[in-house]
């Protein structure tokens, strides 16, 4: 049995804990490793070391920090498929999906390599007579990241490269369900020449998270996960005077107008709803059909029925298993509740089987129509391959429906009308909008901008907002008492 190590003070060490968490392959439910619940002493050592290393790292020239990121992105590319295989083995993601997870993380590291230009301050000369004002962007100190199971490469790479490039040190607490991928990321970061202690990796659950949220040495915390945990992270962290960005749940709507390209709509809905087994915070879980577009629902059902789950290395598989048996049971219970509440179950993914893998956490593609806003399948984030269809008469009705949702992570509209698209992007109260793009996740030079109950905080992930989150601005107003006469006198004295 492989014990997942800690990464503390630049060393991969085995924890001295007596509490371990099983890491399972969700396609077989076999235990493939054990993750430690980091002891209090080990947490203390990681935090203290990160604080000590920060003193030197913050003085490291920004160009040197950028070169670490350049070497790191080169190593990540070199080991891209290896990381994806590790990721697939512990999440069940198909290999192609896993490679996308890794690649989106690499893109953020490439963005972090531009840190010299991203950290530039501002200057105004002569704000008053012979008085100049300018600003510096300076790091915070020790920062922490708490990451979820569904993107074990991309989301850690959202966090620590940007924070460290800004001059901070970082403590990562990855999901206990798939810690092997983040450990590989740490291994390659060390190989890239990052100084010992700039990055620390600890493991565990709520007890370890609470230490990060309450220890005064931690200056900022970044989190991605569920709504209740996200709210807890934000409230606890801010109550302890920390800067917090907390990305929580979602219920993403795709609005379909009757003038859209039907084939594009059907393909987009299949990939965006069941891809990664629906375990994406940007997954489309609600399709809103406007007017005559409601007639397309049977074709969506037929296309979804052709999507089949399977093993990560099965090239014919559309997606993999649900992460755990508990998560599978929750998804299936919500399907049952949707049926009981009166929604039309057009495609039932319960009791799904995959040949040769009888013990996997399989849920087949599931489709409801006639879904109402008071149903649990609409109100709750299912986080499975379940698509709910809703029917409205007009675009205005669709906008009102989406805006009434407590979540605001992502949304999209499919239409051939520029006027309708512009109205939608202008009026919709959601942070990320796609026009004929089902999952509008921005590239790293923009920021990931969830709204409402999908995000707690002020500054978002990666992009320019991440630099603001991980830094403070210092403004200097300077006046030097010198004139031509004084300068000439001083020069004459020095020449004697």
Short mmCIF file of C-alpha atoms in Angstrom, two decimals:
data_model
loop_
_atom_site.label_atom_id
_atom_site.label_comp_id
_atom_site.label_asym_id
_atom_site.label_seq_id
_atom_site.Cartn_x
_atom_site.Cartn_y
_atom_site.Cartn_z
CA UNK A 1 0.00 0.00 0.00
CA UNK A 2 1.40 3.38 -1.04
CA UNK A 3 1.36 6.07 1.62
CA UNK A 4 1.06 9.54 0.14
CA UNK A 5 3.88 11.73 1.52
CA UNK A 6 3.79 15.25 2.84
CA UNK A 7 5.94 17.93 1.23
CA UNK A 8 7.32 20.08 4.04
CA UNK A 9 10.42 22.28 4.12
CA UNK A 10 11.45 21.01 0.70
CA UNK A 11 11.32 17.34 1.65
CA UNK A 12 8.91 14.54 0.78
CA UNK A 13 8.33 12.90 4.16
CA UNK A 14 5.96 10.27 5.51
CA UNK A 15 3.55 11.60 8.09
CA UNK A 16 3.76 10.34 11.66
CA UNK A 17 -0.02 10.35 11.94
CA UNK A 18 -2.12 7.39 13.01
CA UNK A 19 -5.06 8.57 10.89
CA UNK A 20 -5.15 7.70 7.19
CA UNK A 21 -7.70 8.20 4.42
CA UNK A 22 -8.10 5.59 1.68
CA UNK A 23 -7.63 6.79 -1.90
CA UNK A 24 -9.71 4.63 -4.23
CA UNK A 25 -9.98 4.05 -7.96
CA UNK A 26 -13.63 5.02 -8.61
CA UNK A 27 -13.85 2.61 -11.54
CA UNK A 28 -13.17 -0.37 -9.26
CA UNK A 29 -13.41 0.99 -5.70
CA UNK A 30 -10.04 -0.62 -5.01
CA UNK A 31 -7.78 1.22 -2.58
CA UNK A 32 -4.73 2.51 -4.47
CA UNK A 33 -3.09 4.65 -1.77
CA UNK A 34 -3.50 6.15 1.70
CA UNK A 35 -3.41 9.88 2.44
CA UNK A 36 -2.38 11.06 5.91
CA UNK A 37 -4.28 13.39 8.20
CA UNK A 38 -1.35 15.72 8.85
CA UNK A 39 -0.56 16.05 12.56
CA UNK A 40 -0.69 19.39 14.37
CA UNK A 41 3.10 19.34 14.73
CA UNK A 42 3.55 18.73 11.01
CA UNK A 43 1.13 21.54 10.18
CA UNK A 44 3.08 23.82 12.53
CA UNK A 45 6.35 22.90 10.82
CA UNK A 46 4.91 23.60 7.35
CA UNK A 47 3.50 26.99 8.35
CA UNK A 48 6.63 28.07 10.21
CA UNK A 49 8.92 27.00 7.40
CA UNK A 50 6.78 28.80 4.81
CA UNK A 51 6.98 31.95 6.92
CA UNK A 52 10.76 31.73 7.22
CA UNK A 53 11.29 31.04 3.51
CA UNK A 54 9.06 33.99 2.61
CA UNK A 55 11.64 36.42 4.00
CA UNK A 56 14.14 35.43 1.32
CA UNK A 57 11.71 34.60 -1.48
CA UNK A 58 10.08 38.02 -1.42
CA UNK A 59 13.53 39.55 -2.06
CA UNK A 60 14.14 37.29 -5.06
CA UNK A 61 14.06 39.41 -8.24
CA UNK A 62 10.78 39.10 -10.08
CA UNK A 63 12.60 38.03 -13.24
CA UNK A 64 14.07 35.05 -11.37
CA UNK A 65 10.63 34.09 -10.11
CA UNK A 66 9.36 34.27 -13.69
CA UNK A 67 12.13 31.96 -14.88
CA UNK A 68 11.11 29.35 -12.30
CA UNK A 69 7.65 29.39 -13.87
CA UNK A 70 9.14 29.09 -17.36
CA UNK A 71 11.06 25.99 -16.34
CA UNK A 72 8.02 24.62 -14.55
CA UNK A 73 5.71 24.93 -17.54
CA UNK A 74 8.33 23.19 -19.70
CA UNK A 75 8.48 20.28 -17.24
CA UNK A 76 4.70 20.08 -17.03
CA UNK A 77 4.51 19.83 -20.81
CA UNK A 78 7.22 17.18 -20.86
CA UNK A 79 5.31 15.09 -18.29
CA UNK A 80 1.86 16.00 -19.54
CA UNK A 81 0.64 12.49 -20.38
CA UNK A 82 2.22 10.99 -17.27
CA UNK A 83 0.34 13.44 -15.05
CA UNK A 84 -2.87 12.73 -16.97
CA UNK A 85 -2.51 8.98 -16.37
CA UNK A 86 -2.06 9.54 -12.63
CA UNK A 87 -5.06 11.85 -12.68
CA UNK A 88 -7.19 9.29 -14.55
CA UNK A 89 -6.28 6.49 -12.17
CA UNK A 90 -7.52 8.35 -9.09
CA UNK A 91 -10.47 10.31 -10.55
CA UNK A 92 -11.69 7.93 -13.25
CA UNK A 93 -11.64 10.70 -15.86
CA UNK A 94 -11.17 9.58 -19.44
CA UNK A 95 -7.63 10.10 -20.67
CA UNK A 96 -8.64 12.91 -23.03
CA UNK A 97 -10.53 14.69 -20.26
CA UNK A 98 -7.57 14.27 -17.90
CA UNK A 99 -5.20 15.73 -20.48
CA UNK A 100 -7.47 18.77 -20.74
CA UNK A 101 -7.35 19.14 -16.95
CA UNK A 102 -3.54 19.20 -17.03
CA UNK A 103 -3.32 21.50 -20.03
CA UNK A 104 -5.58 24.18 -18.55
CA UNK A 105 -3.30 24.22 -15.53
CA UNK A 106 -0.23 24.59 -17.75
CA UNK A 107 -1.83 27.64 -19.35
CA UNK A 108 -2.05 29.31 -15.93
CA UNK A 109 1.64 28.58 -15.27
CA UNK A 110 2.48 30.20 -18.60
CA UNK A 111 0.49 33.23 -17.48
CA UNK A 112 2.41 33.29 -14.19
CA UNK A 113 5.64 33.48 -16.19
CA UNK A 114 4.51 36.98 -17.25
CA UNK A 115 4.60 38.13 -13.64
CA UNK A 116 7.01 41.08 -14.14
CA UNK A 117 4.50 42.93 -16.31
CA UNK A 118 1.55 41.81 -14.18
CA UNK A 119 3.08 43.30 -11.01
CA UNK A 120 3.93 46.68 -12.45
CA UNK A 121 2.78 49.60 -10.35
CA UNK A 122 1.77 53.11 -11.37
CA UNK A 123 3.62 56.40 -11.49
CA UNK A 124 2.54 60.03 -11.78
CA UNK A 125 5.18 62.72 -11.87
CA UNK A 126 4.51 66.16 -10.40
CA UNK A 127 1.31 65.42 -8.49
CA UNK A 128 2.35 68.67 -6.81
CA UNK A 129 5.37 70.86 -7.47
CA UNK A 130 8.45 68.60 -7.40
CA UNK A 131 6.36 65.83 -5.77
CA UNK A 132 5.98 62.42 -7.41
CA UNK A 133 3.67 59.55 -6.48
CA UNK A 134 4.17 55.92 -7.44
CA UNK A 135 2.98 52.52 -6.30
CA UNK A 136 4.57 49.12 -5.73
CA UNK A 137 2.89 45.73 -5.75
CA UNK A 138 4.21 43.60 -2.89
CA UNK A 139 3.48 40.02 -1.74
CA UNK A 140 1.35 39.19 1.30
CA UNK A 141 3.30 36.39 2.97
CA UNK A 142 2.17 32.81 3.51
CA UNK A 143 -0.90 31.88 1.44
CA UNK A 144 -2.93 28.66 1.42
CA UNK A 145 -5.05 26.77 -1.09
CA UNK A 146 -7.76 24.16 -0.46
CA UNK A 147 -8.66 22.33 -3.66
CA UNK A 148 -11.45 19.92 -4.74
CA UNK A 149 -11.36 16.43 -6.24
CA UNK A 150 -12.76 17.23 -9.68
CA UNK A 151 -9.74 19.08 -11.13
CA UNK A 152 -6.69 17.89 -9.17
CA UNK A 153 -4.24 19.41 -11.68
CA UNK A 154 -5.93 22.53 -13.02
CA UNK A 155 -7.18 24.04 -9.76
CA UNK A 156 -3.97 23.68 -7.71
CA UNK A 157 -2.23 25.23 -10.73
CA UNK A 158 -4.75 28.08 -10.59
CA UNK A 159 -3.40 28.87 -7.17
CA UNK A 160 0.17 28.22 -6.15
CA UNK A 161 2.03 29.32 -9.34
CA UNK A 162 0.34 32.73 -9.33
CA UNK A 163 0.78 33.19 -5.57
CA UNK A 164 4.43 32.12 -5.60
CA UNK A 165 5.27 34.14 -8.71
CA UNK A 166 3.96 37.20 -6.81
CA UNK A 167 6.59 36.54 -4.12
CA UNK A 168 4.50 34.63 -1.58
CA UNK A 169 5.04 31.17 -0.18
CA UNK A 170 2.19 28.67 -0.37
CA UNK A 171 0.66 25.75 1.55
CA UNK A 172 -1.53 23.46 -0.55
CA UNK A 173 -4.16 21.18 1.01
CA UNK A 174 -5.48 19.13 -1.93
CA UNK A 175 -8.54 16.91 -1.86
CA UNK A 176 -8.01 13.76 0.15
CA UNK A 177 -9.83 11.85 -2.63
CA UNK A 178 -7.13 12.32 -5.28
CA UNK A 179 -3.84 13.57 -3.75
CA UNK A 180 -1.48 11.73 -6.12
CA UNK A 181 -1.78 14.28 -8.92
CA UNK A 182 -0.97 17.31 -6.72
CA UNK A 183 2.05 15.45 -5.32
CA UNK A 184 3.35 14.96 -8.86
CA UNK A 185 2.87 18.68 -9.46
CA UNK A 186 4.94 19.41 -6.35
CA UNK A 187 7.66 17.01 -7.44
CA UNK A 188 8.00 18.75 -10.80
CA UNK A 189 7.94 22.18 -9.15
CA UNK A 190 10.96 21.19 -7.10
CA UNK A 191 12.70 19.94 -10.25
CA UNK A 192 12.01 23.31 -11.88
CA UNK A 193 14.33 24.90 -9.33
CA UNK A 194 11.82 26.34 -6.89
CA UNK A 195 13.58 26.99 -3.56
CA UNK A 196 12.91 24.56 -0.74
CA UNK A 197 9.91 25.60 1.32
CA UNK A 198 8.34 27.97 -1.21
CA UNK A 199 5.63 25.31 -1.68
CA UNK A 200 4.39 22.97 1.06
CA UNK A 201 1.77 20.22 0.62
CA UNK A 202 -0.25 18.84 3.52
CA UNK A 203 -3.18 16.41 3.57
CA UNK A 204 -6.26 15.76 5.65
CA UNK A 205 -9.77 17.00 6.28
CA UNK A 206 -11.59 19.66 8.28
CA UNK A 207 -9.14 19.65 11.18
CA UNK A 208 -6.23 20.55 8.92
CA UNK A 209 -8.31 23.10 7.01
CA UNK A 210 -9.29 24.81 10.27
CA UNK A 211 -5.63 25.25 11.17
CA UNK A 212 -5.05 27.05 7.87
CA UNK A 213 -8.14 29.19 8.42
CA UNK A 214 -7.23 30.28 11.94
CA UNK A 215 -3.44 30.44 12.10
CA UNK A 216 -2.38 34.12 12.09
CA UNK A 217 0.64 33.37 9.89
CA UNK A 218 -1.65 32.57 6.94
CA UNK A 219 -2.52 35.79 5.14
CA UNK A 220 -4.79 34.58 2.33
CA UNK A 221 -6.83 31.47 1.56
CA UNK A 222 -8.15 30.30 -1.80
CA UNK A 223 -10.82 27.59 -1.97
CA UNK A 224 -12.87 25.71 -4.57
CA UNK A 225 -15.65 23.35 -3.51
CA UNK A 226 -19.26 22.97 -2.45
CA UNK A 227 -21.64 25.69 -1.30
CA UNK A 228 -21.81 24.86 2.43
CA UNK A 229 -18.06 24.36 2.71
CA UNK A 230 -17.37 27.45 0.62
CA UNK A 231 -19.50 29.57 2.90
CA UNK A 232 -17.78 28.09 5.96
CA UNK A 233 -14.34 28.78 4.48
CA UNK A 234 -15.22 32.38 3.73
CA UNK A 235 -16.86 33.12 7.06
CA UNK A 236 -14.15 31.44 9.14
CA UNK A 237 -11.25 32.87 7.18
CA UNK A 238 -12.51 36.43 7.14
CA UNK A 239 -13.46 36.23 10.82
CA UNK A 240 -9.79 35.45 11.41
CA UNK A 241 -8.80 38.54 9.40
CA UNK A 242 -7.65 36.70 6.27
CA UNK A 243 -8.15 37.56 2.66
CA UNK A 244 -10.38 34.83 1.18
CA UNK A 245 -11.56 33.85 -2.29
CA UNK A 246 -14.08 31.01 -2.07
CA UNK A 247 -15.51 29.42 -5.20
CA UNK A 248 -18.65 27.48 -4.34
CA UNK A 249 -21.46 25.69 -6.17
CA UNK A 250 -23.28 26.30 -9.39
CA UNK A 251 -26.40 25.62 -11.41
CA UNK A 252 -25.49 26.60 -14.94
CA UNK A 253 -28.19 27.27 -17.54
CA UNK A 254 -27.91 27.02 -21.31
CA UNK A 255 -30.62 28.99 -23.07
CA UNK A 256 -31.63 27.68 -26.50
CA UNK A 257 -33.47 29.93 -28.93
CA UNK A 258 -35.36 28.43 -31.89
CA UNK A 259 -33.10 30.23 -34.39
CA UNK A 260 -30.01 28.38 -33.10
CA UNK A 261 -28.25 25.65 -35.06
CA UNK A 262 -29.95 22.51 -33.78
CA UNK A 263 -27.06 20.13 -34.43
CA UNK A 264 -24.66 22.41 -32.55
CA UNK A 265 -27.11 22.68 -29.66
CA UNK A 266 -27.52 18.92 -29.31
CA UNK A 267 -23.76 18.22 -29.44
CA UNK A 268 -23.02 21.03 -27.00
CA UNK A 269 -25.62 19.85 -24.50
CA UNK A 270 -24.30 16.29 -24.48
CA UNK A 271 -20.67 17.26 -23.89
CA UNK A 272 -21.44 20.04 -21.42
CA UNK A 273 -23.85 17.99 -19.29
CA UNK A 274 -22.25 14.55 -19.01
CA UNK A 275 -18.59 15.32 -19.75
CA UNK A 276 -16.43 14.44 -16.72
CA UNK A 277 -19.55 12.65 -15.42
CA UNK A 278 -21.07 16.08 -14.80
CA UNK A 279 -18.54 16.69 -12.03
CA UNK A 280 -17.62 20.21 -13.15
CA UNK A 281 -18.62 23.48 -11.55
CA UNK A 282 -19.10 24.83 -15.08
CA UNK A 283 -21.15 21.88 -16.35
CA UNK A 284 -24.46 22.69 -18.00
CA UNK A 285 -27.06 21.12 -15.73
CA UNK A 286 -30.14 23.04 -16.96
CA UNK A 287 -31.21 23.51 -20.59
CA UNK A 288 -33.81 26.26 -21.08
CA UNK A 289 -35.67 25.76 -24.36
CA UNK A 290 -37.45 28.86 -25.67
CA UNK A 291 -40.57 28.56 -27.80
CA UNK A 292 -40.34 26.11 -30.70
CA UNK A 293 -36.90 24.94 -29.56
CA UNK A 294 -38.77 22.76 -27.05
CA UNK A 295 -39.42 20.37 -29.94
CA UNK A 296 -35.70 19.44 -29.92
CA UNK A 297 -35.79 17.69 -26.54
CA UNK A 298 -36.38 14.19 -28.04
CA UNK A 299 -33.26 14.60 -30.17
CA UNK A 300 -31.27 15.62 -27.09
CA UNK A 301 -32.53 12.45 -25.39
CA UNK A 302 -31.41 10.27 -28.29
CA UNK A 303 -27.95 11.87 -28.37
CA UNK A 304 -27.52 11.54 -24.61
CA UNK A 305 -28.54 7.88 -24.74
CA UNK A 306 -25.55 7.22 -27.00
CA UNK A 307 -23.10 8.56 -24.37
CA UNK A 308 -21.65 5.70 -22.36
CA UNK A 309 -19.46 5.76 -19.24
CA UNK A 310 -16.35 3.61 -19.08
CA UNK A 311 -12.77 3.16 -17.91
CA UNK A 312 -10.27 5.98 -18.33
CA UNK A 313 -8.36 4.12 -21.05
CA UNK A 314 -11.46 3.03 -23.00
CA UNK A 315 -11.39 5.27 -26.06
CA UNK A 316 -15.07 4.62 -26.69
CA UNK A 317 -16.12 5.92 -23.26
CA UNK A 318 -17.79 9.31 -23.15
CA UNK A 319 -16.96 9.86 -19.49
CA UNK A 320 -15.81 8.04 -16.36
CA UNK A 321 -17.29 7.12 -12.97
CA UNK A 322 -18.56 9.27 -10.14
CA UNK A 323 -15.74 9.95 -7.66
CA UNK A 324 -17.07 7.81 -4.78
CA UNK A 325 -19.80 5.38 -3.81
CA UNK A 326 -21.29 8.01 -1.50
CA UNK A 327 -21.39 10.58 -4.30
CA UNK A 328 -23.02 8.05 -6.63
CA UNK A 329 -25.72 7.30 -4.07
CA UNK A 330 -26.43 11.02 -3.71
CA UNK A 331 -26.79 11.50 -7.48
CA UNK A 332 -29.14 8.52 -7.77
CA UNK A 333 -31.22 9.71 -4.81
CA UNK A 334 -31.71 13.07 -6.51
CA UNK A 335 -32.82 11.32 -9.69
CA UNK A 336 -35.38 9.42 -7.62
CA UNK A 337 -36.58 12.64 -5.98
CA UNK A 338 -36.93 14.33 -9.36
CA UNK A 339 -39.17 11.53 -10.54
CA UNK A 340 -41.21 11.67 -7.32
CA UNK A 341 -41.63 15.45 -7.64
CA UNK A 342 -43.24 15.07 -11.05
CA UNK A 343 -40.47 15.79 -13.55
CA UNK A 344 -40.55 13.67 -16.72
CA UNK A 345 -37.68 11.15 -16.56
CA UNK A 346 -36.83 10.69 -20.23
CA UNK A 347 -33.52 8.91 -19.65
CA UNK A 348 -32.66 7.06 -16.43
CA UNK A 349 -29.00 6.59 -15.50
CA UNK A 350 -29.58 4.64 -12.30
CA UNK A 351 -28.33 1.07 -11.99
CA UNK A 352 -25.82 1.63 -14.76
CA UNK A 353 -23.24 -1.12 -15.40
CA UNK A 354 -19.98 -1.25 -17.32
CA UNK A 355 -18.69 -4.56 -18.65
CA UNK A 356 -15.72 -5.85 -16.69
CA UNK A 357 -16.02 -3.20 -13.97
CA UNK A 358 -18.98 -4.28 -11.84
CA UNK A 359 -17.90 -2.37 -8.73
CA UNK A 360 -17.40 1.06 -10.29
CA UNK A 361 -19.38 4.15 -9.38
CA UNK A 362 -21.29 4.30 -12.65
CA UNK A 363 -24.21 6.59 -13.39
CA UNK A 364 -25.60 6.67 -16.91
CA UNK A 365 -26.70 9.84 -18.73
CA UNK A 366 -29.96 11.10 -17.26
CA UNK A 367 -32.47 13.52 -18.77
CA UNK A 368 -35.50 15.24 -17.25
CA UNK A 369 -38.04 17.49 -18.91
CA UNK A 370 -40.81 19.53 -17.34
CA UNK A 371 -38.53 20.58 -14.48
CA UNK A 372 -39.85 23.32 -12.19
CA UNK A 373 -37.93 25.74 -9.97
CA UNK A 374 -39.33 24.27 -6.74
CA UNK A 375 -37.94 20.79 -7.45
CA UNK A 376 -34.84 19.54 -5.65
CA UNK A 377 -33.20 18.53 -8.95
CA UNK A 378 -33.35 22.20 -9.90
CA UNK A 379 -32.44 23.72 -6.55
CA UNK A 380 -29.50 21.45 -5.72
CA UNK A 381 -26.19 21.05 -7.50
CA UNK A 382 -26.36 17.38 -8.52
CA UNK A 383 -22.74 17.04 -9.67
CA UNK A 384 -23.50 14.09 -11.89
CA UNK A 385 -24.43 13.33 -15.53
CA UNK A 386 -27.96 14.70 -15.15
CA UNK A 387 -29.51 17.31 -17.45
CA UNK A 388 -32.76 19.08 -16.54
CA UNK A 389 -34.84 20.63 -19.33
CA UNK A 390 -37.09 23.61 -18.72
CA UNK A 391 -39.48 25.23 -21.16
CA UNK A 392 -40.30 28.96 -21.45
CA UNK A 393 -42.08 31.10 -24.03
CA UNK A 394 -39.68 34.01 -24.55
CA UNK A 395 -36.11 35.18 -24.15
CA UNK A 396 -37.31 37.56 -21.43
CA UNK A 397 -38.72 34.57 -19.53
CA UNK A 398 -35.40 32.76 -19.86
CA UNK A 399 -33.44 35.76 -18.58
CA UNK A 400 -35.77 36.12 -15.59
CA UNK A 401 -35.41 32.41 -14.81
CA UNK A 402 -31.61 32.49 -14.87
CA UNK A 403 -31.40 35.74 -12.91
CA UNK A 404 -33.67 34.32 -10.23
CA UNK A 405 -31.20 31.52 -9.53
CA UNK A 406 -29.08 31.98 -6.39
CA UNK A 407 -26.01 30.88 -8.37
CA UNK A 408 -24.08 32.78 -11.01
CA UNK A 409 -21.07 30.75 -12.10
CA UNK A 410 -21.63 30.30 -15.83
CA UNK A 411 -24.33 30.42 -18.47
CA UNK A 412 -24.61 30.27 -22.24
CA UNK A 413 -27.02 31.13 -25.01
CA UNK A 414 -27.29 29.48 -28.40
CA UNK A 415 -28.77 31.69 -31.09
CA UNK A 416 -28.09 33.12 -34.56
CA UNK A 417 -29.33 36.57 -33.48
CA UNK A 418 -26.69 39.10 -32.53
CA UNK A 419 -29.34 41.28 -30.92
CA UNK A 420 -30.60 38.45 -28.71
CA UNK A 421 -27.05 37.52 -27.74
CA UNK A 422 -26.16 41.08 -26.81
CA UNK A 423 -29.31 41.47 -24.75
CA UNK A 424 -28.53 38.25 -22.94
CA UNK A 425 -24.91 39.09 -22.15
CA UNK A 426 -25.94 42.55 -20.94
CA UNK A 427 -28.92 41.62 -18.76
CA UNK A 428 -27.85 38.29 -17.34
CA UNK A 429 -26.60 38.27 -13.74
CA UNK A 430 -23.94 35.61 -14.15
CA UNK A 431 -20.18 36.06 -14.08
CA UNK A 432 -19.22 34.00 -17.15
CA UNK A 433 -21.30 34.04 -20.31
CA UNK A 434 -20.94 31.95 -23.45
CA UNK A 435 -22.45 32.83 -26.81
CA UNK A 436 -22.73 29.62 -28.83
CA UNK A 437 -20.07 28.31 -26.42
CA UNK A 438 -21.51 25.89 -23.84
CA UNK A 439 -18.84 26.10 -21.12
CA UNK A 440 -17.32 29.61 -21.15
CA UNK A 441 -14.27 29.05 -18.96
CA UNK A 442 -11.90 31.94 -19.71
CA UNK A 443 -8.23 31.59 -20.61
CA UNK A 444 -5.80 32.64 -17.85
CA UNK A 445 -5.22 36.20 -19.03
CA UNK A 446 -8.86 36.79 -18.05
CA UNK A 447 -10.22 35.90 -14.60
CA UNK A 448 -12.61 33.14 -13.57
CA UNK A 449 -15.51 35.31 -12.43
CA UNK A 450 -18.40 33.51 -10.72
CA UNK A 451 -21.12 35.69 -9.19
CA UNK A 452 -23.76 35.50 -6.46
CA UNK A 453 -23.84 32.27 -4.44
CA UNK A 454 -21.15 30.74 -6.62
CA UNK A 455 -18.41 32.95 -5.20
CA UNK A 456 -17.59 34.56 -1.88
CA UNK A 457 -14.93 37.23 -1.95
CA UNK A 458 -13.75 40.18 -4.01
CA UNK A 459 -10.91 39.11 -6.31
CA UNK A 460 -11.28 36.08 -8.56
CA UNK A 461 -8.93 33.33 -9.77
CA UNK A 462 -5.99 33.74 -12.14
CA UNK A 463 -5.73 36.67 -14.55
CA UNK A 464 -5.07 40.17 -13.21
CA UNK A 465 -7.45 39.65 -10.29
CA UNK A 466 -5.30 36.82 -8.91
CA UNK A 467 -2.32 39.17 -8.77
CA UNK A 468 -4.44 41.66 -6.83
CA UNK A 469 -5.61 38.91 -4.49
CA UNK A 470 -2.10 37.71 -3.70
CA UNK A 471 -0.52 41.17 -3.29
CA UNK A 472 -0.83 44.48 -1.50
CA UNK A 473 -0.38 47.89 -3.09
CA UNK A 474 2.03 50.32 -1.47
CA UNK A 475 1.78 53.96 -2.57
CA UNK A 476 4.76 56.30 -2.10
CA UNK A 477 4.67 60.08 -2.30
CA UNK A 478 8.18 61.51 -2.63
CA UNK A 479 9.70 64.97 -2.57
CA UNK A 480 13.42 65.61 -2.96
CA UNK A 481 14.72 69.03 -1.90
CA UNK A 482 17.08 69.93 -4.67
CA UNK A 483 17.58 72.79 -7.10
CA UNK A 484 20.18 73.61 -9.71
CA UNK A 485 22.05 75.79 -7.23
CA UNK A 486 22.08 73.18 -4.50
CA UNK A 487 23.08 70.46 -6.95
CA UNK A 488 25.97 72.57 -8.24
CA UNK A 489 27.12 73.36 -4.69
CA UNK A 490 27.06 69.69 -3.68
CA UNK A 491 28.95 68.76 -6.82
CA UNK A 492 31.63 71.39 -6.14
CA UNK A 493 32.10 70.17 -2.54
CA UNK A 494 32.48 66.56 -3.72
CA UNK A 495 35.08 67.61 -6.35
CA UNK A 496 37.28 69.29 -3.72
#
